[in-house]
Structure formats: C-alpha cells, structure tokens
Short mmCIF file of C-alpha atoms in Angstrom, two decimals:
data_model
loop_
_atom_site.label_atom_id
_atom_site.label_comp_id
_atom_site.label_asym_id
_atom_site.label_seq_id
_atom_site.Cartn_x
_atom_site.Cartn_y
_atom_site.Cartn_z
CA MET C 1 71.37 126.03 163.34
CA THR C 2 72.09 123.06 161.33
CA THR C 3 75.49 121.98 159.51
CA ALA C 4 75.39 120.13 156.31
CA ALA C 5 75.95 116.25 156.83
CA SER C 6 79.11 114.60 155.61
CA ARG C 7 78.95 112.54 152.35
CA ALA C 8 79.59 109.48 154.96
CA ILE C 9 76.39 110.21 156.68
CA ARG C 10 74.45 111.10 153.68
CA LEU C 11 75.49 107.69 151.82
CA CYS C 12 75.57 105.19 154.80
CA GLY C 13 73.96 107.12 158.14
CA THR C 14 77.50 106.83 159.73
CA GLU C 15 81.05 108.04 160.20
CA GLN C 16 82.26 104.75 161.16
CA VAL C 17 84.52 103.09 158.78
CA ASP C 18 84.13 99.13 158.69
CA PRO C 19 87.37 97.77 159.15
CA GLN C 20 89.39 96.04 156.27
CA LEU C 21 88.87 92.58 155.73
CA ARG C 22 92.17 90.40 155.86
CA THR C 23 92.19 87.61 152.62
CA LEU C 24 93.79 84.38 153.67
CA ARG C 25 94.75 81.60 151.05
CA ALA C 26 95.72 78.25 150.81
CA GLY C 27 96.07 77.06 147.39
CA PRO C 28 92.41 77.10 145.56
CA LEU C 29 90.83 77.92 149.26
CA SER C 30 90.36 81.60 150.43
CA VAL C 31 88.58 83.43 153.20
CA GLU C 32 88.12 86.83 154.50
CA PHE C 33 88.99 87.11 158.21
CA ASP C 34 86.44 89.80 159.67
CA ASN C 35 87.23 90.22 163.77
CA GLY C 36 86.97 86.71 164.44
CA ALA C 37 84.82 85.65 162.08
CA ILE C 38 85.42 84.24 158.71
CA ARG C 39 83.49 85.26 155.41
CA TYR C 40 83.17 84.49 151.67
CA VAL C 41 84.59 80.86 152.15
CA ARG C 42 85.65 80.42 148.33
CA ILE C 43 87.27 76.89 146.78
CA GLY C 44 88.54 78.09 143.21
CA GLY C 45 86.65 81.39 143.45
CA VAL C 46 83.44 79.43 143.78
CA GLU C 47 81.67 80.56 146.82
CA VAL C 48 81.02 77.52 149.38
CA LEU C 49 80.03 79.21 152.46
CA ARG C 50 78.82 82.70 153.15
CA GLY C 51 80.47 82.93 156.61
CA ILE C 52 81.15 81.17 160.02
CA SER C 53 81.34 83.09 163.22
CA PHE C 54 80.86 82.22 167.12
CA LEU C 55 78.40 84.51 168.59
CA VAL C 56 77.18 85.31 172.04
CA ARG C 57 73.44 86.94 171.96
CA ASP C 58 71.90 88.07 175.18
CA GLU C 59 68.48 87.55 176.11
CA ASN C 60 67.09 90.35 174.06
CA TRP C 61 68.87 88.82 170.91
CA GLY C 62 71.61 91.35 171.15
CA THR C 63 74.83 90.23 169.93
CA GLU C 64 78.04 91.39 171.84
CA THR C 65 80.90 92.38 169.96
CA PRO C 66 83.91 90.30 170.92
CA VAL C 67 87.35 91.87 171.97
CA LEU C 68 89.98 89.72 170.49
CA ASP C 69 93.48 89.31 172.09
CA ASP C 70 96.74 87.73 171.36
CA LEU C 71 95.90 87.37 167.75
CA GLN C 72 98.05 85.40 165.77
CA ILE C 73 97.83 84.72 161.71
CA ASP C 74 100.31 82.49 160.13
CA GLU C 75 100.01 82.51 156.28
CA LYS C 76 101.98 79.67 153.94
CA PRO C 77 101.27 78.86 150.11
CA ASP C 78 99.31 75.65 151.19
CA ALA C 79 98.19 76.54 154.43
CA PHE C 80 97.08 79.38 156.80
CA SER C 81 95.92 79.05 160.48
CA VAL C 82 94.68 81.82 163.04
CA ALA C 83 94.40 81.69 166.64
CA TYR C 84 93.03 84.34 169.27
CA ARG C 85 91.08 84.70 172.35
CA GLY C 86 87.86 86.47 172.33
CA THR C 87 86.14 88.03 174.95
CA CYS C 88 82.37 88.79 175.11
CA ALA C 89 81.09 91.08 178.17
CA GLY C 90 77.65 92.84 178.60
CA ALA C 91 74.84 92.49 181.03
CA CYS C 92 74.11 88.84 180.13
CA GLY C 93 77.56 87.95 181.60
CA ARG C 94 81.22 87.26 180.68
CA LEU C 95 82.32 84.51 178.74
CA VAL C 96 85.93 84.05 176.98
CA TYR C 97 86.93 81.86 174.48
CA GLN C 98 90.11 80.23 172.42
CA ALA C 99 89.76 80.01 168.75
CA ARG C 100 91.67 78.21 166.17
CA ILE C 101 91.07 78.71 162.59
CA ALA C 102 92.83 76.47 160.01
CA GLY C 103 92.72 75.98 156.16
CA GLY C 104 94.58 73.85 153.60
CA SER C 105 95.18 73.65 149.81
CA ASP C 106 92.97 70.52 149.60
CA GLY C 107 89.98 72.63 150.60
CA ALA C 108 89.73 71.48 154.37
CA LEU C 109 88.77 74.13 156.77
CA SER C 110 88.25 73.93 160.61
CA PHE C 111 87.14 76.76 162.97
CA VAL C 112 87.48 75.49 166.60
CA VAL C 113 86.29 77.10 169.95
CA GLU C 114 86.88 76.29 173.49
CA ALA C 115 84.68 78.39 175.62
CA GLU C 116 84.52 79.31 179.46
CA PRO C 117 82.16 81.46 181.11
CA GLU C 118 83.72 83.66 183.64
CA THR C 119 80.20 84.33 185.18
CA ASP C 120 76.74 82.94 184.71
CA VAL C 121 75.74 83.87 181.23
CA LEU C 122 72.29 84.68 180.49
CA THR C 123 71.78 83.84 176.56
CA ASN C 124 69.24 83.17 173.59
CA ARG C 125 71.97 81.64 171.94
CA THR C 126 75.72 81.23 172.21
CA GLY C 127 77.74 79.14 169.58
CA PHE C 128 78.42 79.02 165.92
CA LEU C 129 76.63 80.28 162.97
CA VAL C 130 77.00 79.15 159.40
CA LEU C 131 75.64 80.82 156.42
CA HIS C 132 75.37 79.07 152.95
CA PRO C 133 74.79 81.64 150.09
CA ILE C 134 71.46 81.56 148.13
CA GLU C 135 73.07 82.07 144.59
CA GLY C 136 73.86 79.02 143.15
CA LEU C 137 72.18 76.81 145.84
CA ALA C 138 68.18 77.90 145.82
CA GLY C 139 66.61 74.86 144.65
CA LYS C 140 69.74 72.63 144.43
CA PRO C 141 70.33 69.29 146.16
CA VAL C 142 71.64 69.06 149.79
CA LYS C 143 72.91 65.96 151.52
CA VAL C 144 71.35 66.44 155.55
CA LEU C 145 73.21 64.29 158.17
CA HIS C 146 70.95 64.25 160.95
CA GLU C 147 72.23 63.88 164.80
CA ASP C 148 70.68 60.33 164.94
CA GLY C 149 72.99 59.27 161.98
CA ARG C 150 70.27 59.21 159.37
CA GLU C 151 71.41 61.10 156.02
CA LYS C 152 68.81 62.60 153.70
CA LEU C 153 68.93 63.81 150.39
CA SER C 154 66.80 67.09 150.06
CA LEU C 155 66.79 70.53 148.37
CA PHE C 156 67.79 73.83 149.47
CA PRO C 157 64.58 75.89 149.58
CA ASP C 158 63.70 77.74 146.07
CA TYR C 159 60.89 79.89 147.38
CA ILE C 160 61.35 81.68 150.64
CA ASP C 161 60.53 79.13 153.33
CA PRO C 162 58.89 80.46 156.62
CA ARG C 163 59.69 77.63 158.57
CA CYS C 164 62.96 75.68 159.65
CA PRO C 165 63.82 73.63 156.41
CA PHE C 166 66.07 71.53 158.23
CA THR C 167 66.31 70.51 162.03
CA ASP C 168 68.70 68.17 164.10
CA ILE C 169 71.57 68.95 161.65
CA ARG C 170 74.85 67.44 161.98
CA ALA C 171 76.23 67.89 158.65
CA LEU C 172 75.43 69.57 155.13
CA SER C 173 76.62 68.60 151.90
CA HIS C 174 76.28 70.26 148.54
CA GLU C 175 77.92 70.01 145.07
CA ILE C 176 79.94 72.86 144.50
CA VAL C 177 81.14 71.78 140.68
CA PRO C 178 80.25 68.81 138.93
CA GLY C 179 81.42 65.72 141.03
CA ILE C 180 82.82 67.67 143.74
CA TRP C 181 80.94 67.85 147.25
CA ALA C 182 81.60 70.13 150.26
CA THR C 183 80.52 68.82 153.38
CA CYS C 184 80.04 71.25 156.49
CA THR C 185 80.03 69.64 159.95
CA MET C 186 79.03 71.08 163.09
CA GLU C 187 79.93 69.77 166.29
CA GLY C 188 79.08 70.43 170.14
CA ASP C 189 75.25 71.20 169.99
CA ALA C 190 72.34 70.55 168.00
CA PHE C 191 71.82 72.96 164.79
CA GLU C 192 68.79 73.74 162.54
CA MET C 193 68.51 75.92 159.56
CA GLU C 194 66.31 79.09 158.95
CA ASP C 195 65.78 80.60 155.55
CA GLN C 196 67.11 84.16 155.94
CA ARG C 197 65.53 85.82 153.02
CA ASN C 198 62.64 86.07 155.51
CA TRP C 199 64.69 88.81 156.80
CA SER C 200 65.80 90.11 153.43
CA ASP C 201 69.20 88.22 153.82
CA ALA C 202 70.71 86.49 150.98
CA SER C 203 71.76 83.27 153.12
CA TYR C 204 70.42 80.05 154.67
CA LYS C 205 71.72 80.10 158.38
CA THR C 206 72.38 77.27 160.32
CA TYR C 207 72.57 78.17 164.00
CA VAL C 208 73.41 76.25 167.13
CA ARG C 209 70.41 75.01 169.92
CA PRO C 210 66.95 74.54 168.06
CA LEU C 211 64.71 77.00 168.97
CA ARG C 212 62.24 74.62 170.16
CA ARG C 213 64.40 74.33 173.30
CA PRO C 214 63.57 76.80 175.98
CA TRP C 215 65.50 80.46 175.86
CA PRO C 216 66.81 82.21 177.41
CA TYR C 217 69.04 79.48 178.92
CA ARG C 218 71.94 79.99 181.45
CA LEU C 219 75.70 78.94 180.82
CA PRO C 220 76.96 78.15 184.38
CA LYS C 221 80.31 80.14 185.47
CA GLY C 222 83.06 77.69 184.94
CA GLU C 223 81.59 75.19 182.84
CA LYS C 224 83.71 75.00 179.52
CA PHE C 225 82.43 73.71 176.20
CA THR C 226 83.71 73.13 172.83
CA GLN C 227 81.82 73.81 169.36
CA ALA C 228 83.42 73.36 166.03
CA VAL C 229 82.59 73.66 162.28
CA ARG C 230 84.65 71.85 159.61
CA LEU C 231 84.66 71.95 155.85
CA GLN C 232 85.76 69.07 153.55
CA LEU C 233 85.70 68.21 150.02
CA LEU C 234 84.85 64.95 148.56
CA GLY C 235 86.35 64.59 144.83
CA THR C 236 89.56 65.75 143.73
CA LEU C 237 89.91 69.49 142.24
CA PRO C 238 91.38 69.34 138.60
CA ALA C 239 94.63 71.02 138.53
CA GLY C 240 94.61 74.59 137.97
CA PHE C 241 90.74 74.72 138.94
CA SER C 242 89.71 78.50 139.36
CA LYS C 243 86.72 80.31 138.63
CA LYS C 244 87.54 84.35 138.37
CA PRO C 245 86.05 85.66 141.48
CA ASN C 246 85.49 89.09 140.52
CA PRO C 247 84.97 89.34 136.73
CA SER C 248 84.99 92.42 134.96
CA ILE C 249 81.72 94.45 135.05
CA ASN C 250 80.75 97.03 132.28
CA LEU C 251 77.98 99.47 133.17
CA THR C 252 76.17 101.64 130.39
CA ILE C 253 73.53 104.07 130.81
CA GLY C 254 70.26 102.92 129.09
CA ARG C 255 66.83 104.09 128.85
CA ALA C 256 64.43 104.63 131.80
CA ILE C 257 62.93 101.09 132.65
CA GLY C 258 60.83 102.20 135.87
CA ARG C 259 59.98 104.70 138.63
CA VAL C 260 61.84 104.23 141.79
CA PRO C 261 59.41 103.14 144.64
CA ARG C 262 58.07 105.90 146.93
CA ILE C 263 60.22 106.83 150.08
CA GLY C 264 58.16 106.49 153.24
CA ILE C 265 59.13 106.33 156.99
CA GLY C 266 57.62 104.61 160.08
CA VAL C 267 56.27 106.36 162.84
CA ALA C 268 55.81 104.54 166.16
CA ALA C 269 52.58 105.95 168.32
CA ASP C 270 54.96 107.37 171.17
CA GLU C 271 56.76 109.40 168.63
CA ALA C 272 53.87 110.93 166.61
CA LYS C 273 53.57 114.07 169.01
CA HIS C 274 57.31 114.55 169.23
CA ALA C 275 57.51 114.52 165.48
CA LEU C 276 55.17 117.45 165.49
CA GLU C 277 57.03 119.43 167.78
CA VAL C 278 59.85 119.53 165.04
CA ALA C 279 57.77 120.17 162.19
CA GLU C 280 60.24 121.81 160.02
CA LEU C 281 62.30 118.87 160.23
CA ILE C 282 59.59 116.37 159.28
CA ARG C 283 58.82 118.96 156.53
CA ARG C 284 62.27 118.82 155.04
CA LEU C 285 62.45 115.31 155.26
CA ALA C 286 59.48 115.11 152.85
CA PRO C 287 58.24 111.29 153.32
CA GLN C 288 56.14 110.29 150.43
CA TRP C 289 54.18 107.87 152.90
CA MET C 290 54.18 106.83 156.58
CA VAL C 291 53.67 103.43 158.50
CA CYS C 292 51.54 104.64 161.31
CA GLN C 293 50.75 101.84 164.44
CA VAL C 294 48.06 101.82 167.08
CA ASP C 295 48.14 99.15 169.26
CA LEU C 296 45.19 98.08 170.99
CA ARG C 297 47.06 96.18 173.87
CA PHE C 298 48.27 99.80 175.25
CA GLY C 299 45.26 101.59 174.78
CA HIS C 300 46.07 103.35 171.22
CA GLY C 301 43.06 105.03 169.63
CA GLN C 302 42.08 108.53 168.64
CA ASP C 303 44.59 110.58 170.09
CA GLU C 304 47.30 108.86 168.25
CA LEU C 305 45.07 108.87 165.34
CA GLU C 306 44.83 112.62 165.55
CA SER C 307 48.45 112.97 165.46
CA TYR C 308 49.04 110.83 162.69
CA THR C 309 46.43 112.74 160.86
CA ALA C 310 48.19 116.36 161.54
CA LEU C 311 51.62 114.64 160.08
CA ALA C 312 49.90 113.53 157.00
CA GLN C 313 48.45 116.76 156.62
CA LEU C 314 51.80 118.44 157.36
CA THR C 315 54.15 116.14 154.88
CA GLY C 316 51.31 115.39 152.34
CA ALA C 317 52.39 111.95 152.66
CA GLY C 318 50.16 108.81 152.41
CA VAL C 319 49.36 106.76 155.40
CA VAL C 320 49.41 102.99 155.93
CA LEU C 321 47.79 101.86 159.18
CA GLU C 322 48.92 98.86 160.97
CA ILE C 323 46.74 97.57 163.78
CA ILE C 324 47.78 95.46 166.53
CA THR C 325 44.52 93.94 167.94
CA LYS C 326 44.27 92.30 171.69
CA GLY C 327 43.52 88.87 169.89
CA THR C 328 40.14 88.55 171.14
CA LEU C 329 37.46 86.31 169.28
CA ASP C 330 35.42 89.36 168.38
CA PRO C 331 38.26 91.07 166.21
CA PHE C 332 35.10 93.47 164.76
CA GLY C 333 34.36 94.58 168.01
CA GLU C 334 37.87 95.61 168.38
CA LEU C 335 38.32 97.20 165.09
CA GLU C 336 34.96 99.01 164.48
CA PRO C 337 35.99 101.71 166.96
CA ILE C 338 39.36 102.04 165.09
CA GLY C 339 37.59 102.55 161.87
CA THR C 340 34.79 104.98 163.58
CA ALA C 341 37.92 107.22 164.60
CA VAL C 342 39.62 107.17 161.49
CA HIS C 343 36.36 108.52 160.07
CA THR C 344 36.09 111.14 162.79
CA VAL C 345 39.59 112.80 162.39
CA GLY C 346 39.49 112.60 158.65
CA LEU C 347 42.60 110.44 158.15
CA ASP C 348 42.65 109.25 154.56
CA LEU C 349 44.26 105.64 154.51
CA GLU C 350 46.34 103.90 151.51
CA ALA C 351 45.62 100.85 153.11
CA VAL C 352 45.35 98.89 156.37
CA SER C 353 46.97 95.71 157.95
CA VAL C 354 45.59 93.68 160.92
CA PHE C 355 47.92 91.61 163.39
CA PRO C 356 46.21 89.76 166.28
CA ALA C 357 48.44 89.86 169.83
CA GLN C 358 49.14 86.18 168.96
CA ASP C 359 51.29 86.76 165.93
CA MET C 360 53.60 89.05 167.71
CA THR C 361 55.13 86.47 169.93
CA SER C 362 57.05 83.54 168.69
CA VAL C 363 55.46 80.09 167.71
CA GLN C 364 58.46 77.32 167.56
CA PRO C 365 58.41 74.74 165.03
CA GLY C 366 56.03 71.80 166.12
CA ALA C 367 54.35 73.98 169.00
CA PRO C 368 50.40 74.31 168.83
CA TRP C 369 49.27 78.04 167.70
CA PRO C 370 47.61 79.76 170.57
CA ALA C 371 43.45 80.13 170.42
CA MET C 372 43.21 83.34 168.00
CA PRO C 373 40.47 84.15 165.64
CA THR C 374 40.91 82.77 162.16
CA PHE C 375 42.19 84.45 158.86
CA GLU C 376 38.71 84.68 157.50
CA GLN C 377 37.45 86.43 160.58
CA ILE C 378 40.11 88.84 160.93
CA TYR C 379 39.69 89.47 157.11
CA ALA C 380 35.67 89.63 157.37
CA ALA C 381 36.07 92.03 160.57
CA ALA C 382 38.85 94.61 158.93
CA ARG C 383 36.59 94.74 155.43
CA ARG C 384 33.61 95.73 157.49
CA ALA C 385 35.53 98.19 159.67
CA PHE C 386 36.96 99.82 156.57
CA PRO C 387 35.30 99.76 153.47
CA GLY C 388 37.02 100.32 150.25
CA VAL C 389 40.38 100.61 151.90
CA PRO C 390 43.15 97.99 150.64
CA LEU C 391 43.95 95.19 153.35
CA GLY C 392 47.51 94.35 153.36
CA GLY C 393 49.40 91.70 155.33
CA GLY C 394 52.76 90.39 156.27
CA MET C 395 54.59 90.78 159.72
CA ALA C 396 54.36 93.57 162.22
CA ALA C 397 57.36 92.04 164.39
CA TYR C 398 60.40 92.97 162.34
CA ILE C 399 63.28 90.91 161.92
CA SER C 400 62.92 88.94 165.45
CA PRO C 401 65.03 86.13 164.82
CA SER C 402 62.83 83.43 166.08
CA SER C 403 59.26 84.74 164.68
CA THR C 404 57.21 82.66 162.92
CA ALA C 405 54.14 84.70 162.59
CA SER C 406 51.64 83.73 160.57
CA VAL C 407 51.79 84.67 156.74
CA ARG C 408 48.67 86.78 155.87
CA GLN C 409 47.96 87.14 152.25
CA ALA C 410 47.55 90.53 150.89
CA GLU C 411 44.28 91.63 149.43
CA ARG C 412 43.62 93.74 146.63
CA SER C 413 40.66 96.03 146.54
CA THR C 414 38.46 95.67 143.52
CA THR C 415 36.30 98.84 144.13
CA GLN C 416 39.43 101.00 144.74
CA PRO C 417 42.11 100.49 142.28
CA SER C 418 45.74 101.61 143.85
CA PRO C 419 49.60 100.69 143.14
CA PRO C 420 50.98 98.24 145.35
CA VAL C 421 51.45 99.10 148.85
CA GLN C 422 54.92 98.78 150.26
CA THR C 423 55.28 98.50 154.00
CA CYS C 424 58.41 98.84 156.15
CA THR C 425 57.72 95.38 157.93
CA GLN C 426 58.59 92.30 156.57
CA GLN C 427 56.30 91.27 153.82
CA MET C 428 56.27 87.40 152.86
CA THR C 429 53.89 85.28 150.71
CA SER C 430 53.70 81.48 151.03
CA PRO C 431 55.69 79.45 148.79
#
C-alpha cells in the first residue's frame, strides 16, 4: 500500500526546508548570511562574488556541516559584523573555529577564521572556498596576483575550461563597473581555481590547497591556523550608485518552441536485479531511457546485460551502455566479448560510451598521464565491437571535485542517424 507523495516531495524530493537567508547591508554592500557562509556579495546590486565559505571536507570529499554557537550579528547603516564559533565533527575528526565577518559602506568585506583541530583531522580540503559568478565575468579581464608577487592580466574562461585556469593565487581582481575594480585577497595557504561549469555549477571556484599536493592530509591536534578572505574596491562609487537587484519579470505564454528532453534514469549494475524485483514501481516510473553500466574491473558481463535487457523490455526504455574497461593496451580484446554478449541477449543499444580504467582516477595538473590506450585505439575498438551503434563520450566519474578525466569527443554514426544522446554522466567538449 502506498500513499500519495506530498507536493514538496514531488517538486523537490524532500520535506526538509532550507533555512531563510539573512540579508546584511552596509551602504551599497549587501550579503546573504547562510549558516556560517556568506552568499551573493553585491555592491550596488552588482554581484561581485557568488559566495565565501569555510569548509571541512573528509577523505571521501564529504563536507561536514558546521554547528554554530555564540552567534552574534551587529548591524548599523554603514557597517555590519558577524561572529560565531563553528564546530565540524565527523569520522575525519573534530575541528573548531572562531569566525569573524565584517562589511563596510566602502565595499570592504573580510571573513577571518582561526581554527584549531581538537583531534587529528584527516581531510582532502579544509579552508576557504570563494565563488565568482559566471554571468558578467565569463571571457572578461581578471588580474591574478600570484604567491610569488607576480601579477598577470588574464581572462576568466569564456568556454568551459577542463583544467585549472589559475594556480598559486593570492588575489583576483576584476572590474565590476567601468573604472571600479574589486580585489579578492586570500590568505593562509595556497589557492587555485577550477571552472565549476564542468560540474554544472554557474561559478568559478577558488579553493584552498592545490590539488597537486598530496591528499588526504592530516591536520595535527592542537595545531592552530588562520585563513582569511578580504574584498576591497579600487575606485570611488558614484553617489547613489545602485543597480536594481531584482527587476520585475513579466511572463507570457507563447507558442511551443521545442520538445522537453526525454527523461531517463541511471541503473547501477548491482541494482539491476533489485529493480526487477519491484517491477511495478519501475513500470510506474516509466523511464524513457536508461544509462546502464558494465565495469570490466569487477567482472561484469552477460549476467548484468541480461538484467538490463529485462528492464528495457519491462519499461520500453532505450538503453545507453557505459563500459569501463581495465585499460589494457588491447581495448578490442576487452570490448569484443561485451559486444558479443549484447548481441546474444538481444539488447538493443541507442549508444555506447567507453572509458578506460585510467580515466576513473584523478590526474592532477602537471602530472603525467598513466600508460593507456590512445583515443584512436579505443574508438577503433569500440567501432569494431559495436558496428552501427552511435558512440558517445564525456565522463563516467560524476562530480568528483578533482577529476580531470580526458575529454572524449562525441561521435555521430553516419549509417544510423538518431537524435543526440544525453547521458546522466557529465558531458564535456573541449573549448
């Protein structure tokens, strides 16, 4: 017996309500305070930073939610301040920190944290994240001050950059309106930037501790450290400077301009048989296509393909097959048995993507790639093993913060035209 899902579940997938953000203002400067972090840093309504937060991430990249105590917020017309004690505790250890945030009517903003591990803390990243918005900045000039004191004029990436746009960062400056520059300075450790559009987030993320350094690393018990992020303006804001932050938006219903993409689901190999055990639920879900995966490192093969075939017959969904190979220098020798098994079980494929095992691990900026088959060898092997089936690409490792898996160009079949295939994995194309 089932009950009807609530409106919140149907719309958002959860009954949990996000806490209300608190707006803090000082003259033309405004920020949103969100459980210790600050978001939507605006000056005169112009978004300068998307957010600043101090995070503790464990050895699996899980983020510990801080518990705030002794929260004090002071607001005046020309200044505001926030102070609190944060505690992050989990399997990685326990860290406490004192945070101070201050903003002024001249546009200056500071966020300072003094932290102390109360136990050893095993972490992949502990410290500040600074987000710059994409809108208004993509392709625009940025001055990068490096740790060694060199300053270089560059550009925020216009096209999605799969690598780190900037490393060894001490400060980033950009023009918010003609003649007025905002400088964001980061102190306490080395910082570098990634283009979060790789992970479907609309921001450039500057984070503490370069990924080329070993991780996880250990923060020793009792060893205090301080980090800070400071924002300053160069130039004088004109009197009454303001950009209306929330202009009115009028919506009208027009003619149809396209079709909603087909809705699909991802089915992990070890979940396929369980899905068949709840056939009625899967039938009611009615996916229009499925992303199915076989991983040769774990011995996947005909058994998993038989389950996927049964699911496809149950739902009528199309199937996109992702294959993780062992990454040997004989890719056809690995793919040919899967191609034969697909034919044997009668699984009709809409597309196939192949990823060697080496692409499932992180390769840091400047590090050499491991020995692996070339793109041309993988492509040729996949074409032989799956004749007539469109070959796709992208990344099989989804939203790993440090993944730099190689970019695979999508290939369109000339003998079997079909609409573009969308997969649940992150799709990337080289700029």
